[in-house]
Short mmCIF file of C-alpha atoms in Angstrom, two decimals:
data_model
loop_
_atom_site.label_atom_id
_atom_site.label_comp_id
_atom_site.label_asym_id
_atom_site.label_seq_id
_atom_site.Cartn_x
_atom_site.Cartn_y
_atom_site.Cartn_z
CA MET A 1 19.23 5.10 -10.90
CA TRP A 2 18.28 7.93 -8.53
CA THR A 3 21.55 7.56 -6.62
CA LEU A 4 23.61 8.52 -9.68
CA GLY A 5 22.24 12.02 -10.21
CA PRO A 6 21.39 15.07 -8.10
CA SER A 7 18.90 14.57 -5.28
CA ASP A 8 15.34 14.71 -6.56
CA LEU A 9 12.59 13.75 -4.13
CA VAL A 10 10.09 13.07 -6.92
CA LEU A 11 12.51 10.67 -8.64
CA VAL A 12 13.18 8.96 -5.32
CA TRP A 13 9.48 8.28 -4.71
CA ILE A 14 8.91 7.14 -8.30
CA SER A 15 11.87 4.76 -8.04
CA ARG A 16 10.69 3.36 -4.71
CA PHE A 17 7.19 2.85 -6.09
CA ALA A 18 8.59 1.03 -9.15
CA VAL A 19 10.81 -1.16 -6.97
CA GLY A 20 7.88 -2.05 -4.72
CA MET A 21 5.70 -3.02 -7.67
CA SER A 22 8.48 -5.12 -9.16
CA LEU A 23 9.21 -6.91 -5.89
CA ALA A 24 5.54 -7.71 -5.34
CA GLY A 25 5.30 -9.12 -8.86
CA ILE A 26 8.33 -11.39 -8.55
CA TYR A 27 7.22 -13.38 -5.51
CA PRO A 28 3.95 -14.97 -6.74
CA MET A 29 5.45 -15.83 -10.11
CA GLY A 30 8.47 -17.38 -8.42
CA MET A 31 6.17 -19.52 -6.28
CA LYS A 32 4.18 -20.56 -9.33
CA MET A 33 7.38 -21.70 -11.06
CA ILE A 34 8.38 -23.69 -7.97
CA VAL A 35 4.96 -25.36 -7.63
CA GLU A 36 4.93 -26.35 -11.31
CA ARG A 37 8.41 -27.88 -11.10
CA ALA A 38 8.44 -29.42 -7.63
CA GLN A 39 4.86 -30.79 -7.61
CA ALA A 40 4.61 -33.27 -4.69
CA LYS A 41 7.70 -31.74 -3.02
CA SER A 42 6.42 -28.18 -3.36
CA SER A 43 6.30 -27.50 0.40
CA GLN A 44 10.01 -28.19 0.78
CA ALA A 45 10.89 -26.39 -2.46
CA LEU A 46 8.86 -23.32 -1.45
CA ALA A 47 10.66 -23.39 1.90
CA TRP A 48 13.97 -22.97 0.07
CA LEU A 49 12.50 -20.18 -2.05
CA VAL A 50 11.32 -18.22 0.99
CA ALA A 51 14.61 -18.97 2.76
CA MET A 52 16.41 -17.21 -0.07
CA LEU A 53 13.89 -14.35 0.09
CA THR A 54 14.71 -14.02 3.78
CA LEU A 55 18.43 -14.04 3.09
CA GLY A 56 17.89 -11.40 0.42
CA THR A 57 15.96 -9.27 2.89
CA ALA A 58 18.88 -9.48 5.30
CA MET A 59 21.53 -8.76 2.65
CA PRO A 60 21.35 -4.92 2.84
CA GLN A 61 22.26 -5.22 6.53
CA PHE A 62 25.17 -7.49 5.56
CA LEU A 63 26.33 -5.07 2.87
CA SER A 64 26.06 -2.24 5.38
CA ALA A 65 28.21 -4.20 7.83
CA VAL A 66 30.98 -5.07 5.37
CA GLY A 67 30.90 -1.67 3.67
CA ALA A 68 30.49 0.61 6.66
CA ALA A 69 33.26 2.88 5.40
CA LEU A 70 31.74 3.16 1.91
CA PRO A 71 29.15 5.74 0.78
CA TRP A 72 25.55 4.88 1.59
CA GLN A 73 24.85 4.60 -2.15
CA SER A 74 27.01 1.46 -2.23
CA ILE A 75 24.27 -0.45 -0.37
CA ILE A 76 21.78 0.46 -3.11
CA TRP A 77 24.26 -0.43 -5.85
CA GLY A 78 25.12 -3.78 -4.26
CA SER A 79 21.46 -4.69 -3.79
CA SER A 80 20.69 -3.69 -7.37
CA ALA A 81 23.57 -5.79 -8.69
CA LEU A 82 22.27 -8.83 -6.81
CA ALA A 83 18.78 -8.24 -8.24
CA VAL A 84 20.15 -8.10 -11.80
CA LEU A 85 22.12 -11.30 -11.14
CA GLY A 86 18.93 -12.99 -9.92
CA ALA A 87 17.06 -11.88 -13.03
CA GLY A 88 19.79 -13.41 -15.17
CA LEU A 89 19.53 -16.73 -13.33
CA ILE A 90 15.75 -16.80 -13.82
CA ALA A 91 16.17 -16.10 -17.53
CA ALA A 92 18.75 -18.88 -17.78
CA ILE A 93 16.49 -21.57 -16.29
CA SER A 94 13.08 -20.45 -17.52
CA HIS A 95 13.47 -22.08 -20.95
CA ARG A 96 13.83 -25.56 -19.45
CA GLY A 97 10.08 -26.03 -19.06
CA THR A 98 8.12 -27.25 -16.07
CA ALA A 99 7.71 -30.53 -14.31
CA THR A 100 4.07 -30.45 -15.36
CA SER A 101 4.84 -30.34 -19.06
CA GLY A 102 7.47 -33.04 -18.68
CA ARG A 103 5.17 -35.33 -16.73
CA GLU A 104 2.40 -35.02 -19.31
CA LYS A 105 4.70 -36.87 -21.68
CA LYS A 106 5.19 -39.78 -19.28
CA PRO A 107 3.04 -42.91 -19.42
CA ALA A 108 0.05 -43.15 -17.14
CA ASP A 109 1.83 -45.38 -14.63
CA ALA A 110 4.56 -42.86 -13.89
CA THR A 111 5.53 -43.11 -10.25
CA ALA A 112 5.81 -39.39 -9.48
CA PRO A 113 2.78 -38.40 -7.38
CA PRO A 114 0.72 -35.56 -8.80
CA ARG A 115 0.05 -32.37 -6.95
CA PRO A 116 -2.94 -32.85 -4.60
CA GLU A 117 -6.14 -31.45 -6.00
CA SER A 118 -9.09 -30.08 -4.09
CA THR A 119 -11.69 -32.78 -3.52
CA ARG A 120 -14.57 -30.38 -2.95
CA PRO A 121 -16.83 -30.41 -6.00
CA ALA A 122 -17.60 -27.01 -7.47
CA SER A 123 -20.97 -26.07 -8.88
CA PRO A 124 -21.03 -25.28 -12.61
CA ALA A 125 -21.76 -21.63 -11.84
CA VAL A 126 -18.69 -21.38 -9.61
CA ALA A 127 -16.48 -23.43 -11.95
CA GLU A 128 -17.22 -21.05 -14.81
CA GLY A 129 -17.34 -17.81 -12.80
CA PRO A 130 -14.73 -15.09 -12.27
CA ALA A 131 -11.32 -16.30 -11.13
CA LEU A 132 -11.46 -14.76 -7.65
CA ARG A 133 -14.95 -16.13 -7.06
CA ARG A 134 -13.79 -19.61 -8.03
CA LEU A 135 -10.78 -19.34 -5.75
CA PHE A 136 -12.54 -17.98 -2.67
CA SER A 137 -15.45 -20.39 -3.00
CA ASP A 138 -13.08 -23.02 -1.60
CA ARG A 139 -13.10 -22.95 2.20
CA MET A 140 -9.57 -24.33 2.45
CA PHE A 141 -8.17 -21.74 0.06
CA ARG A 142 -9.82 -18.99 2.10
CA ALA A 143 -8.34 -20.44 5.28
CA ALA A 144 -4.84 -20.46 3.77
CA VAL A 145 -5.16 -16.89 2.48
CA PHE A 146 -6.51 -15.37 5.70
CA GLY A 147 -4.00 -17.30 7.79
CA TYR A 148 -1.31 -15.84 5.55
CA VAL A 149 -2.75 -12.33 5.98
CA GLY A 150 -2.41 -12.69 9.76
CA HIS A 151 1.18 -13.81 9.29
CA MET A 152 1.92 -10.84 7.02
CA TRP A 153 0.55 -8.34 9.56
CA GLU A 154 3.48 -9.38 11.73
CA LEU A 155 6.30 -10.31 9.33
CA TYR A 156 7.37 -7.18 7.47
CA ALA A 157 6.62 -4.84 10.36
CA PHE A 158 8.91 -6.98 12.54
CA TRP A 159 11.65 -6.90 9.92
CA ALA A 160 11.26 -3.12 9.58
CA VAL A 161 11.92 -2.50 13.29
CA VAL A 162 14.66 -5.10 13.85
CA PRO A 163 17.44 -2.44 13.88
CA THR A 164 15.41 -0.38 16.37
CA LEU A 165 14.90 -3.44 18.59
CA VAL A 166 18.61 -4.28 18.38
CA ILE A 167 19.55 -0.75 19.46
CA ALA A 168 17.14 -1.00 22.40
CA ALA A 169 18.47 -4.45 23.35
CA LEU A 170 22.09 -3.31 23.35
CA SER A 171 22.43 -0.25 25.55
CA HIS A 172 25.79 0.34 23.88
CA PRO A 173 25.43 -1.06 20.34
CA GLY A 174 28.93 0.11 19.50
CA SER A 175 29.79 0.76 15.90
CA PRO A 176 27.31 0.86 13.00
CA THR A 177 29.03 -2.33 11.83
CA ALA A 178 27.98 -4.17 15.01
CA LEU A 179 24.41 -2.91 14.66
CA ALA A 180 24.19 -3.98 11.02
CA THR A 181 25.78 -7.38 11.72
CA THR A 182 23.38 -8.14 14.57
CA SER A 183 20.38 -7.04 12.51
CA PHE A 184 21.56 -9.26 9.66
CA LEU A 185 21.84 -12.29 11.95
CA VAL A 186 18.38 -11.72 13.45
CA ILE A 187 16.66 -11.50 10.06
CA ALA A 188 18.79 -14.24 8.46
CA SER A 189 17.90 -16.68 11.25
CA GLY A 190 14.65 -17.08 9.35
CA VAL A 191 16.56 -19.08 6.73
CA LEU A 192 16.91 -21.91 9.25
CA GLY A 193 13.24 -21.66 10.14
CA CYS A 194 12.15 -21.96 6.52
CA VAL A 195 14.43 -24.90 5.72
CA ALA A 196 13.57 -26.78 8.92
CA GLY A 197 9.87 -26.16 8.37
CA GLY A 198 10.10 -27.50 4.83
CA ILE A 199 11.77 -30.70 6.03
CA ILE A 200 9.29 -31.21 8.86
CA SER A 201 6.31 -30.54 6.58
CA ARG A 202 7.19 -33.65 4.59
CA ARG A 203 6.23 -35.69 7.67
CA THR A 204 3.58 -33.63 9.43
CA GLY A 205 1.99 -31.61 6.64
CA SER A 206 2.14 -27.91 5.85
CA ALA A 207 -0.82 -26.87 8.01
CA LYS A 208 0.73 -28.11 11.26
CA VAL A 209 4.07 -26.48 10.49
CA ALA A 210 2.39 -23.17 9.62
CA ALA A 211 0.26 -23.23 12.78
CA THR A 212 3.22 -24.09 15.01
CA ALA A 213 5.40 -21.33 13.57
CA LEU A 214 2.56 -18.79 13.71
CA ALA A 215 1.80 -19.66 17.32
CA GLY A 216 5.50 -19.52 18.19
CA SER A 217 6.04 -16.10 16.65
CA GLY A 218 2.88 -14.84 18.35
CA LEU A 219 4.22 -16.09 21.68
CA MET A 220 7.53 -14.30 21.10
CA CYS A 221 5.62 -11.13 20.25
CA LEU A 222 3.73 -11.44 23.53
CA ILE A 223 6.67 -12.10 25.84
CA TYR A 224 9.44 -10.03 24.23
CA PRO A 225 8.58 -6.70 25.93
CA LEU A 226 8.34 -8.56 29.27
CA LEU A 227 11.87 -10.01 29.14
CA PRO A 228 14.55 -8.62 31.46
CA GLU A 229 16.77 -6.00 29.88
CA VAL A 230 19.75 -8.28 29.41
CA GLY A 231 21.38 -7.65 26.05
CA PRO A 232 22.42 -11.21 25.09
CA LEU A 233 19.05 -12.64 26.20
CA LEU A 234 17.13 -10.08 24.14
CA ILE A 235 19.27 -10.69 21.06
CA ALA A 236 18.76 -14.46 21.41
CA ALA A 237 15.01 -13.87 21.74
CA LEU A 238 15.04 -11.67 18.64
CA ALA A 239 16.89 -14.39 16.71
CA LEU A 240 14.32 -16.99 17.79
CA TRP A 241 11.52 -14.63 16.80
CA GLY A 242 13.24 -14.07 13.46
CA LEU A 243 13.42 -17.84 12.95
CA LEU A 244 9.72 -18.40 13.69
CA VAL A 245 8.21 -15.32 12.05
CA ILE A 246 8.93 -16.48 8.48
CA ALA A 247 8.84 -20.29 8.84
CA ASP A 248 5.10 -20.42 8.17
CA SER A 249 5.19 -18.34 4.98
CA PRO A 250 6.17 -21.09 2.49
CA GLN A 251 3.69 -23.48 4.07
CA PHE A 252 0.81 -21.03 3.61
CA SER A 253 1.88 -20.65 -0.02
CA GLU A 254 1.88 -24.42 -0.49
CA LEU A 255 -1.57 -24.71 1.08
CA ALA A 256 -2.98 -21.96 -1.14
CA ALA A 257 -1.46 -23.53 -4.25
CA ARG A 258 -2.80 -26.96 -3.28
CA HIS A 259 -6.38 -25.78 -2.85
CA ALA A 260 -6.47 -23.50 -5.90
CA PRO A 261 -7.56 -24.90 -9.28
CA ALA A 262 -4.43 -25.86 -11.21
CA GLU A 263 -5.11 -23.31 -13.95
CA LEU A 264 -5.52 -20.54 -11.35
CA THR A 265 -2.42 -21.25 -9.26
CA GLY A 266 -0.66 -18.05 -10.30
CA THR A 267 -3.80 -15.97 -9.83
CA GLY A 268 -4.43 -17.47 -6.40
CA LEU A 269 -0.89 -16.86 -5.19
CA THR A 270 -0.94 -13.31 -6.56
CA ALA A 271 -4.24 -12.57 -4.79
CA MET A 272 -2.87 -13.99 -1.55
CA ASN A 273 0.28 -11.88 -1.79
CA SER A 274 -1.73 -8.78 -2.65
CA PHE A 275 -3.83 -9.07 0.49
CA GLY A 276 -0.72 -9.81 2.55
CA PHE A 277 1.31 -6.86 1.27
CA ALA A 278 -1.67 -4.53 1.72
CA VAL A 279 -1.92 -5.26 5.44
CA SER A 280 1.88 -5.14 5.75
CA VAL A 281 1.91 -1.50 4.67
CA ILE A 282 -0.58 -0.64 7.42
CA SER A 283 1.25 -2.51 10.19
CA ILE A 284 4.65 -1.10 9.18
CA VAL A 285 3.44 2.51 9.25
CA ILE A 286 1.62 2.14 12.57
CA LEU A 287 4.38 0.18 14.32
CA GLN A 288 7.18 2.52 13.26
CA SER A 289 5.18 5.48 14.56
CA LEU A 290 4.32 3.79 17.86
CA ILE A 291 7.76 2.37 18.60
CA ALA A 292 9.25 5.86 18.39
CA THR A 293 6.66 7.06 20.91
CA ILE A 294 6.13 4.28 23.45
CA GLY A 295 9.17 2.07 22.90
CA VAL A 296 9.56 -1.69 22.60
CA SER A 297 6.11 -2.49 23.98
CA ALA A 298 4.72 -1.23 20.66
CA VAL A 299 5.45 -4.69 19.21
CA TRP A 300 2.27 -5.89 20.93
CA LEU A 301 0.53 -4.21 18.00
CA LEU A 302 1.64 -7.23 15.94
CA LEU A 303 0.01 -9.83 18.21
CA PRO A 304 -3.47 -9.75 16.60
CA GLY A 305 -1.91 -11.00 13.34
CA PRO A 306 -0.84 -14.43 14.61
CA VAL A 307 -3.96 -14.80 16.79
CA LEU A 308 -6.41 -14.03 13.98
CA GLY A 309 -4.30 -16.03 11.53
CA LEU A 310 -4.55 -19.13 13.72
CA ILE A 311 -8.30 -18.69 14.01
CA ALA A 312 -8.65 -18.25 10.25
CA MET A 313 -6.66 -21.38 9.40
CA ARG A 314 -8.60 -23.73 11.71
CA PRO A 315 -10.33 -25.53 8.79
CA LEU A 316 -6.89 -26.63 7.57
CA LEU A 317 -6.13 -28.24 10.93
CA ILE A 318 -9.43 -30.05 11.43
CA ARG A 319 -9.44 -33.32 9.56
CA ARG A 320 -12.80 -34.45 8.34
CA ARG A 321 -13.57 -37.92 9.63
CA ALA A 322 -14.71 -40.43 7.08
CA PRO A 323 -18.27 -41.67 7.73
CA ARG A 324 -18.35 -44.94 9.65
CA THR A 325 -19.86 -47.93 7.95
CA ASP A 326 -22.18 -50.28 9.79
CA PRO A 327 -20.70 -53.83 9.64
CA ASP A 328 -24.22 -55.30 9.87
CA GLU A 329 -25.36 -53.65 6.68
#
């Protein structure tokens, strides 16, 4: 809207604020829809959802590459058109109902496995308390949320500086088209990470996939500034980092949804996203300021996110052993 009229800084900031609010509201509701429909396959389904989110994040770079000769407003118009198309698709499928409602009509011996429920009993006071208190009283839910917060400290700040890192990696980046194309490929590599993580999670579980991806992206964050200044090597490292940095996101969402009470799934996912986006704003602002001052080594600012995230999610990785029974009893 603000691209169609005369430049007005106030309108620009209002529009950006409205877009940010709308984007933040879409994600948790989209995850809730996926969890309700996919049920036992939610980890793989969420992986596809986040893969498409990643592709959407990379699309402005793609539009910039293919429309380099067009006015800059065309990037905004193209992105807006894709958003409207997505809204239409959601409206078209939303009336079909959920897997939950359909399964409630099946007989009791239906073969589809239900979504795992938390086995930790809640006290009556907690079960009837405020929603956030009920959610965060579960140790596993807390572990998923705070692991996700560590992941989010790194994710969006990394995406925000990808073009800057590409320029630094290529001493002669060439045309704006080459810069936009390379940035698109680095961010879009996360699609493969999400899809592969979803497939692997069906065998190993979401927690192991999330921990592996988080550790991998943290390792890339640590070693990237230490790599030799060889353009192709740095671009390959950025692509690997882009693959790992988002692969854990759908698995954290699945873990949070699994350990939240069924009636509070949407609330739990929204709370998790709220915390994640809040820390993202801080890391983006700090990293963009530092990278302009001290260069590529500023990415070490992101390292505490994966480290603290791995520490926070330890309860999800430690399996409780069943008590041994004495055969003589």
